[in-house]
GROMACS .gro file of C-alpha atoms in nm:
model
  363
    1MET     CA    1  -1.830  -1.856   0.576
    2GLY     CA    2  -1.579  -2.065   0.762
    3GLN     CA    3  -1.214  -1.969   0.803
    4ARG     CA    4  -0.971  -2.012   0.522
    5SER     CA    5  -0.608  -1.976   0.596
    6SER     CA    6  -0.291  -1.966   0.392
    7ARG     CA    7   0.092  -1.941   0.487
    8VAL     CA    8   0.225  -1.754   0.209
    9ARG     CA    9   0.573  -1.871   0.116
   10PRO     CA   10   0.874  -1.660   0.025
   11PHE     CA   11   0.874  -1.566  -0.325
   12ALA     CA   12  -0.049  -0.074   0.591
   13GLU     CA   13  -0.407   0.572   0.574
   14SER     CA   14  -0.534   0.907   0.492
   15GLU     CA   15  -0.838   1.035   0.328
   16GLN     CA   16  -0.975   0.789   0.076
   17VAL     CA   17  -1.251   0.804  -0.174
   18HIS     CA   18  -1.395   0.446  -0.149
   19ASP     CA   19  -1.618   0.345  -0.450
   20PRO     CA   20  -1.942   0.171  -0.302
   21ASN     CA   21  -1.955  -0.059  -0.622
   22PRO     CA   22  -1.621  -0.165  -0.707
   23SER     CA   23  -1.562  -0.383  -1.024
   24SER     CA   24  -1.297  -0.664  -1.111
   25SER     CA   25  -1.120  -0.785  -1.421
   26SER     CA   26  -0.814  -1.002  -1.528
   27SER     CA   27  -0.482  -0.974  -1.653
   28SER     CA   28  -0.152  -1.168  -1.691
   29THR     CA   29   0.172  -1.142  -1.495
   30ALA     CA   30   0.551  -1.124  -1.583
   31MET     CA   31   0.899  -1.082  -1.451
   32GLU     CA   32   1.191  -0.848  -1.482
   33GLN     CA   33   1.470  -0.762  -1.286
   34HIS     CA   34   1.535  -0.409  -1.170
   35PRO     CA   35   1.778  -0.184  -1.384
   36HIS     CA   36   1.981   0.029  -1.156
   37ARG     CA   37   1.942   0.201  -0.840
   38PRO     CA   38   2.014   0.593  -0.784
   39VAL     CA   39   2.313   0.714  -0.572
   40ASP     CA   40   2.224   0.642  -0.198
   41VAL     CA   41   2.155   0.932   0.017
   42ALA     CA   42   2.422   0.961   0.289
   43GLU     CA   43   2.318   0.844   0.626
   44GLY     CA   44   2.107   1.088   0.810
   45GLU     CA   45   2.065   1.329   0.491
   46GLY     CA   46   1.720   1.443   0.476
   47ALA     CA   47   1.591   1.157   0.704
   48VAL     CA   48   1.484   1.327   1.037
   49LEU     CA   49   1.311   1.125   1.265
   50PRO     CA   50   1.031   1.315   1.462
   51ASN     CA   51   1.084   1.396   1.810
   52SER     CA   52   0.750   1.306   1.929
   53ARG     CA   53   0.444   1.137   1.758
   54PRO     CA   54   0.139   1.346   1.659
   55LYS     CA   55  -0.158   1.271   1.906
   56LYS     CA   56  -0.424   1.048   1.752
   57LYS     CA   57  -0.780   1.077   1.812
   58LYS     CA   58  -0.901   0.767   1.935
   59LYS     CA   59  -1.183   0.585   1.724
   60LYS     CA   60  -1.434   0.324   1.826
   61GLY     CA   61  -1.313  -0.005   1.689
   62GLY     CA   62  -1.552  -0.265   1.547
   63ASN     CA   63  -1.652  -0.571   1.747
   64PHE     CA   64  -1.393  -0.776   1.577
   65PHE     CA   65  -1.104  -0.597   1.738
   66LYS     CA   66  -1.234  -0.706   2.107
   67TRP     CA   67  -1.094  -1.047   2.092
   68LEU     CA   68  -0.740  -0.913   2.020
   69SER     CA   69  -0.706  -0.875   2.420
   70PHE     CA   70  -0.689  -1.232   2.450
   71SER     CA   71  -0.499  -1.310   2.146
   72GLY     CA   72  -0.241  -1.057   2.209
   73LYS     CA   73  -0.166  -1.158   2.556
   74LYS     CA   74  -0.158  -1.542   2.462
   75LYS     CA   75   0.191  -1.652   2.444
   76SER     CA   76   0.142  -2.024   2.385
   77THR     CA   77  -0.135  -2.276   2.266
   78LYS     CA   78  -0.183  -2.424   2.588
   79ASN     CA   79  -0.528  -2.382   2.793
   80LYS     CA   80  -0.740  -2.381   2.479
   81SER     CA   81  -1.076  -2.464   2.655
   82SER     CA   82  -1.138  -2.116   2.770
   83ASP     CA   83  -1.049  -1.947   2.435
   84GLN     CA   84  -1.273  -2.184   2.256
   85GLY     CA   85  -1.567  -2.034   2.424
   86GLU     CA   86  -1.462  -1.667   2.359
   87MET     CA   87  -1.432  -1.731   1.986
   88LYS     CA   88  -1.776  -1.900   1.972
   89ASP     CA   89  -1.919  -1.553   2.073
   90GLN     CA   90  -1.759  -1.419   1.771
   91ASP     CA   91  -1.904  -1.684   1.546
   92THR     CA   92  -2.268  -1.754   1.627
   93GLU     CA   93  -2.337  -1.949   1.326
   94THR     CA   94  -2.110  -2.221   1.401
   95GLU     CA   95  -2.265  -2.515   1.593
   96THR     CA   96  -1.956  -2.631   1.758
   97PRO     CA   97  -1.657  -2.419   1.887
   98ARG     CA   98  -1.348  -2.400   1.685
   99SER     CA   99  -1.006  -2.467   1.831
  100THR     CA  100  -0.815  -2.189   1.877
  101ASP     CA  101  -0.556  -2.370   1.653
  102ASP     CA  102  -0.765  -2.258   1.375
  103ASN     CA  103  -0.720  -1.898   1.470
  104ILE     CA  104  -0.423  -1.726   1.298
  105CYS     CA  105  -0.374  -1.504   1.607
  106CYS     CA  106  -0.267  -1.781   1.826
  107ARG     CA  107   0.052  -1.792   1.606
  108TYR     CA  108   0.122  -1.455   1.683
  109ALA     CA  109   0.150  -1.217   1.982
  110ILE     CA  110  -0.020  -0.907   1.887
  111GLY     CA  111   0.104  -0.577   2.008
  112ARG     CA  112   0.047  -0.198   2.008
  113LYS     CA  113  -0.172  -0.030   1.713
  114LEU     CA  114   0.023   0.099   1.428
  115GLY     CA  115  -0.272   0.264   1.243
  116GLN     CA  116  -0.615   0.238   1.180
  117GLY     CA  117  -0.860   0.344   0.876
  118GLY     CA  118  -1.225   0.310   0.819
  119PHE     CA  119  -1.241  -0.049   0.771
  120GLY     CA  120  -0.962  -0.191   0.975
  121ALA     CA  121  -0.650  -0.143   1.178
  122VAL     CA  122  -0.280  -0.268   1.175
  123TYR     CA  123  -0.098  -0.404   1.467
  124GLU     CA  124   0.266  -0.503   1.578
  125GLY     CA  125   0.303  -0.857   1.603
  126THR     CA  126   0.558  -1.111   1.690
  127ARG     CA  127   0.562  -1.479   1.527
  128LEU     CA  128   0.595  -1.694   1.818
  129GLU     CA  129   0.760  -2.002   1.636
  130ASP     CA  130   1.072  -1.787   1.563
  131GLY     CA  131   1.013  -1.454   1.717
  132GLN     CA  132   0.986  -1.262   1.361
  133GLN     CA  133   0.862  -0.916   1.373
  134VAL     CA  134   0.564  -0.874   1.173
  135ALA     CA  135   0.266  -0.626   1.102
  136VAL     CA  136  -0.091  -0.783   1.152
  137LYS     CA  137  -0.374  -0.607   0.955
  138PHE     CA  138  -0.743  -0.684   1.050
  139VAL     CA  139  -0.990  -0.585   0.788
  140LYS     CA  140  -1.372  -0.561   0.874
  141LYS     CA  141  -1.600  -0.703   0.580
  142THR     CA  142  -1.892  -0.494   0.435
  143LYS     CA  143  -2.155  -0.592   0.199
  144HIS     CA  144  -1.910  -0.420  -0.070
  145THR     CA  145  -1.649  -0.645   0.006
  146GLU     CA  146  -1.524  -0.839  -0.318
  147CYS     CA  147  -1.359  -1.163  -0.379
  148ILE     CA  148  -1.177  -1.227  -0.706
  149SER     CA  149  -0.999  -1.543  -0.833
  150ILE     CA  150  -0.650  -1.581  -0.912
  151PRO     CA  151  -0.428  -1.870  -1.032
  152ASP     CA  152  -0.330  -2.131  -0.808
  153HIS     CA  153  -0.596  -2.085  -0.561
  154PRO     CA  154  -0.923  -2.286  -0.609
  155GLU     CA  155  -1.162  -2.056  -0.441
  156PRO     CA  156  -1.210  -1.672  -0.464
  157LEU     CA  157  -1.010  -1.450  -0.218
  158PRO     CA  158  -1.050  -1.128  -0.085
  159LYS     CA  159  -0.954  -0.860  -0.327
  160GLU     CA  160  -0.700  -0.677  -0.134
  161VAL     CA  161  -0.543  -1.041  -0.010
  162ALA     CA  162  -0.542  -1.164  -0.383
  163LEU     CA  163  -0.392  -0.845  -0.533
  164THR     CA  164  -0.109  -0.851  -0.244
  165ILE     CA  165  -0.028  -1.222  -0.367
  166LEU     CA  166  -0.013  -1.135  -0.718
  167ALA     CA  167   0.227  -0.835  -0.654
  168ASN     CA  168   0.441  -1.078  -0.459
  169LYS     CA  169   0.479  -1.314  -0.749
  170GLY     CA  170   0.848  -1.313  -0.852
  171PRO     CA  171   1.143  -1.117  -0.687
  172VAL     CA  172   1.020  -0.881  -0.415
  173MET     CA  173   1.220  -0.584  -0.337
  174ASP     CA  174   1.009  -0.282  -0.328
  175ILE     CA  175   0.672  -0.416  -0.220
  176ILE     CA  176   0.557  -0.520   0.112
  177LYS     CA  177   0.562  -0.916   0.150
  178LEU     CA  178   0.266  -1.087   0.269
  179LEU     CA  179   0.377  -1.377   0.511
  180ASP     CA  180   0.036  -1.532   0.629
  181TRP     CA  181  -0.350  -1.446   0.611
  182GLN     CA  182  -0.685  -1.580   0.701
  183ASP     CA  183  -1.045  -1.533   0.631
  184GLN     CA  184  -1.281  -1.502   0.918
  185GLN     CA  185  -1.655  -1.460   0.907
  186ASP     CA  186  -1.660  -1.084   0.965
  187PHE     CA  187  -1.319  -0.981   0.887
  188TYR     CA  188  -0.991  -1.116   0.720
  189VAL     CA  189  -0.632  -1.092   0.877
  190MET     CA  190  -0.313  -1.020   0.710
  191VAL     CA  191   0.033  -1.095   0.814
  192LEU     CA  192   0.279  -0.861   0.669
  193GLU     CA  193   0.654  -0.793   0.691
  194ARG     CA  194   0.757  -0.519   0.922
  195LEU     CA  195   1.063  -0.310   0.876
  196PRO     CA  196   1.209  -0.234   1.215
  197HIS     CA  197   1.329   0.120   1.136
  198SER     CA  198   1.053   0.229   0.929
  199MET     CA  199   0.793   0.512   0.886
  200ASP     CA  200   0.550   0.604   0.622
  201VAL     CA  201   0.695   0.861   0.381
  202SER     CA  202   0.411   1.111   0.478
  203ARG     CA  203   0.558   1.107   0.833
  204LEU     CA  204   0.927   1.148   0.715
  205VAL     CA  205   0.814   1.442   0.490
  206GLU     CA  206   0.627   1.611   0.758
  207SER     CA  207   0.924   1.588   1.009
  208ASN     CA  208   1.126   1.754   0.771
  209GLY     CA  209   0.915   2.075   0.763
  210GLY     CA  210   0.664   1.955   0.494
  211SER     CA  211   0.919   1.883   0.195
  212ILE     CA  212   1.237   1.683   0.145
  213ASP     CA  213   1.550   1.741  -0.066
  214GLU     CA  214   1.582   1.625  -0.400
  215ASN     CA  215   1.852   1.342  -0.319
  216LEU     CA  216   1.623   1.184  -0.075
  217ALA     CA  217   1.308   1.217  -0.282
  218ARG     CA  218   1.515   1.054  -0.575
  219LEU     CA  219   1.560   0.751  -0.382
  220ILE     CA  220   1.181   0.732  -0.277
  221MET     CA  221   1.064   0.818  -0.632
  222TRP     CA  222   1.294   0.519  -0.742
  223GLY     CA  223   1.143   0.285  -0.515
  224ALA     CA  224   0.781   0.397  -0.579
  225THR     CA  225   0.845   0.367  -0.942
  226LEU     CA  226   1.019  -0.005  -0.939
  227ALA     CA  227   0.712  -0.114  -0.705
  228ALA     CA  228   0.449   0.047  -0.949
  229GLU     CA  229   0.589  -0.095  -1.256
  230ALA     CA  230   0.628  -0.434  -1.078
  231CYS     CA  231   0.277  -0.441  -0.992
  232CYS     CA  232   0.166  -0.360  -1.363
  233ARG     CA  233   0.376  -0.627  -1.491
  234ARG     CA  234   0.222  -0.897  -1.272
  235GLY     CA  235  -0.127  -0.773  -1.358
  236VAL     CA  236  -0.208  -0.546  -1.038
  237TYR     CA  237  -0.337  -0.199  -1.063
  238HIS     CA  238  -0.228  -0.059  -0.693
  239GLY     CA  239  -0.467   0.244  -0.717
  240ASP     CA  240  -0.357   0.449  -0.438
  241ILE     CA  241   0.008   0.497  -0.453
  242LYS     CA  242   0.077   0.812  -0.210
  243LEU     CA  243   0.296   0.923   0.066
  244GLU     CA  244   0.103   0.730   0.339
  245ASN     CA  245   0.127   0.404   0.131
  246LEU     CA  246   0.518   0.423   0.099
  247LEU     CA  247   0.728   0.296   0.395
  248ILE     CA  248   1.090   0.387   0.401
  249ASP     CA  249   1.338   0.189   0.616
  250LEU     CA  250   1.567   0.469   0.777
  251LYS     CA  251   1.851   0.231   0.860
  252ASN     CA  252   1.929   0.123   0.497
  253LEU     CA  253   1.669   0.363   0.316
  254GLU     CA  254   1.471   0.065   0.155
  255VAL     CA  255   1.130   0.190   0.024
  256LYS     CA  256   0.822  -0.056   0.041
  257LEU     CA  257   0.483  -0.013  -0.112
  258ILE     CA  258   0.178  -0.115   0.107
  259ASP     CA  259  -0.197  -0.136   0.114
  260PHE     CA  260  -0.383  -0.267  -0.196
  261GLY     CA  261  -0.709  -0.192  -0.057
  262CYS     CA  262  -0.784   0.033  -0.328
  263GLY     CA  263  -0.654  -0.182  -0.623
  264ASP     CA  264  -0.779  -0.373  -0.892
  265LEU     CA  265  -0.688  -0.646  -1.166
  266LEU     CA  266  -0.498  -0.455  -1.432
  267THR     CA  267  -0.702  -0.430  -1.755
  268GLU     CA  268  -0.630  -0.295  -2.116
  269SER     CA  269  -0.986  -0.148  -2.084
  270ALA     CA  270  -1.062   0.172  -1.910
  271TYR     CA  271  -1.159   0.195  -1.545
  272THR     CA  272  -1.509   0.393  -1.500
  273ARG     CA  273  -1.455   0.402  -1.119
  274PHE     CA  274  -1.188   0.575  -0.900
  275CYS     CA  275  -1.117   0.434  -0.564
  276GLY     CA  276  -0.800   0.608  -0.466
  277THR     CA  277  -0.706   0.936  -0.291
  278ILE     CA  278  -0.871   1.244  -0.456
  279MET     CA  279  -0.575   1.429  -0.474
  280TYR     CA  280  -0.404   1.173  -0.687
  281CYS     CA  281  -0.702   1.139  -0.907
  282PRO     CA  282  -0.593   1.175  -1.296
  283PRO     CA  283  -0.756   1.447  -1.489
  284GLU     CA  284  -0.883   1.223  -1.748
  285TYR     CA  285  -1.113   1.074  -1.500
  286ARG     CA  286  -1.249   1.423  -1.399
  287MET     CA  287  -1.316   1.501  -1.765
  288LYS     CA  288  -1.442   1.186  -1.912
  289GLY     CA  289  -1.508   0.963  -1.626
  290GLU     CA  290  -1.283   0.701  -1.710
  291PHE     CA  291  -0.909   0.623  -1.717
  292HIS     CA  292  -0.639   0.365  -1.793
  293GLY     CA  293  -0.425   0.181  -1.533
  294LYS     CA  294  -0.082   0.279  -1.630
  295PRO     CA  295  -0.105   0.615  -1.730
  296ALA     CA  296  -0.318   0.682  -1.431
  297THR     CA  297  -0.018   0.542  -1.224
  298VAL     CA  298   0.239   0.772  -1.391
  299TRP     CA  299   0.027   1.057  -1.298
  300THR     CA  300   0.009   0.953  -0.952
  301LEU     CA  301   0.386   0.908  -0.948
  302GLY     CA  302   0.408   1.284  -1.077
  303ILE     CA  303   0.185   1.409  -0.799
  304LEU     CA  304   0.394   1.205  -0.552
  305LEU     CA  305   0.729   1.359  -0.649
  306PHE     CA  306   0.574   1.712  -0.688
  307ARG     CA  307   0.420   1.684  -0.304
  308MET     CA  308   0.758   1.552  -0.176
  309LEU     CA  309   0.968   1.847  -0.329
  310CYS     CA  310   0.741   2.132  -0.308
  311GLY     CA  311   0.553   2.079   0.014
  312TYR     CA  312   0.215   2.103  -0.165
  313PHE     CA  313  -0.020   1.961  -0.425
  314PRO     CA  314   0.002   2.121  -0.746
  315ASP     CA  315  -0.253   2.392  -0.827
  316THR     CA  316  -0.414   2.500  -1.161
  317PHE     CA  317  -0.119   2.728  -1.239
  318ASP     CA  318   0.153   2.490  -1.161
  319LEU     CA  319  -0.036   2.229  -1.379
  320TYR     CA  320  -0.062   2.497  -1.660
  321ARG     CA  321   0.309   2.563  -1.665
  322ILE     CA  322   0.354   2.196  -1.644
  323ASN     CA  323   0.145   2.106  -1.927
  324MET     CA  324   0.333   2.372  -2.121
  325ASN     CA  325   0.680   2.253  -2.032
  326THR     CA  326   0.773   2.566  -1.875
  327TRP     CA  327   0.734   2.479  -1.477
  328TYR     CA  328   1.049   2.482  -1.263
  329LYS     CA  329   1.138   2.557  -0.912
  330PRO     CA  330   1.426   2.748  -0.780
  331GLY     CA  331   1.697   2.484  -0.633
  332LEU     CA  332   1.568   2.163  -0.820
  333THR     CA  333   1.785   2.025  -1.097
  334GLU     CA  334   1.665   2.075  -1.480
  335GLY     CA  335   1.641   1.698  -1.490
  336CYS     CA  336   1.403   1.695  -1.204
  337CYS     CA  337   1.171   1.961  -1.337
  338HIS     CA  338   1.168   1.788  -1.661
  339LEU     CA  339   1.052   1.457  -1.529
  340ILE     CA  340   0.773   1.646  -1.335
  341CYS     CA  341   0.660   1.798  -1.656
  342SER     CA  342   0.661   1.467  -1.837
  343LEU     CA  343   0.464   1.262  -1.574
  344LEU     CA  344   0.208   1.539  -1.509
  345GLN     CA  345   0.089   1.598  -1.861
  346GLN     CA  346  -0.291   1.628  -1.875
  347LYS     CA  347  -0.332   1.423  -2.176
  348PRO     CA  348  -0.239   1.045  -2.097
  349GLU     CA  349  -0.059   0.989  -2.424
  350ARG     CA  350   0.195   1.263  -2.365
  351ARG     CA  351   0.297   1.089  -2.036
  352PRO     CA  352   0.613   0.842  -2.058
  353ALA     CA  353   0.532   0.479  -2.050
  354LEU     CA  354   0.578   0.337  -1.687
  355GLU     CA  355   0.825   0.096  -1.801
  356ARG     CA  356   1.061   0.389  -1.925
  357ILE     CA  357   1.059   0.625  -1.625
  358VAL     CA  358   1.344   0.428  -1.420
  359TYR     CA  359   1.564   0.531  -1.740
  360HIS     CA  360   1.506   0.896  -1.720
  361GLU     CA  361   1.823   1.087  -1.696
  362TRP     CA  362   1.731   1.219  -1.330
  363PHE     CA  363   1.779   0.873  -1.180
   0.00000   0.00000   0.00000
């Protein structure tokens, strides 16, 4: 396979259970403006920056990371001949060396690593033409990497790329923007917007002692709900909404949903494979081996809210009380406890419609 590159016009990991045989489907998209926004959290309230970053275990990167050393140091597109030879080693099936003008990394200066998962890594980046700060994500292809077709694109795209493009169709406020991407032989590259004063919500929660106050949780929950609803409206099932996949800008307290690697096209029919994080898995999948996208997303939002406020995931007794609508936590408002009970109902039909959550009295 050769390279495919696309500049996207204006319109990032924890324990995951990756299904070895993902499936795909199709849906349509729509567009709707946001209703209202909850009262902003006062500056500094609940948002504590960690004094030091936790040490991370070093992992051996794949061969496709090796050429980042020359891409990251390159500040211009001059002296291309030596670079061509190095790229030839990465693509032995190509008979003639490709010009580095075809390489997406020649348009960006690659900086330090921001995070790494089982199939790729995310780096800081700077777009050379205008100095814009970006995040550059490299994802290694495997034999299970799936490509799907979406409107306005003649050839199938890697599923994560396709879903991110679909999620960006229309006004984008609470979903990370895809700015550029390229399909390489052994991996694909995604260039995403980077929030300069951000951290993922998991780090924010841990830096606050494992849980956050209700006001800050309300703001994060608001952004996560709007992002989830927008994804479904645009025909995308994210599949892995969790603390680690939400970024919050600590300067203006904006929330962004990231990482569509576990997602799928939204369907009316049930999914028979769960590819997200096990702690967010809906109970209907555990009991029946299938689930529907929207009710499962509502359950995920309930787990997200519970985890932020309580500092742990709900246990069996919590879920029993929730299902009986008798659960409460001292210090939380009645509206907050009511929302958690409605989102985490065991039967999917008893959960509220995703589109109606933002109109709940708690917001």
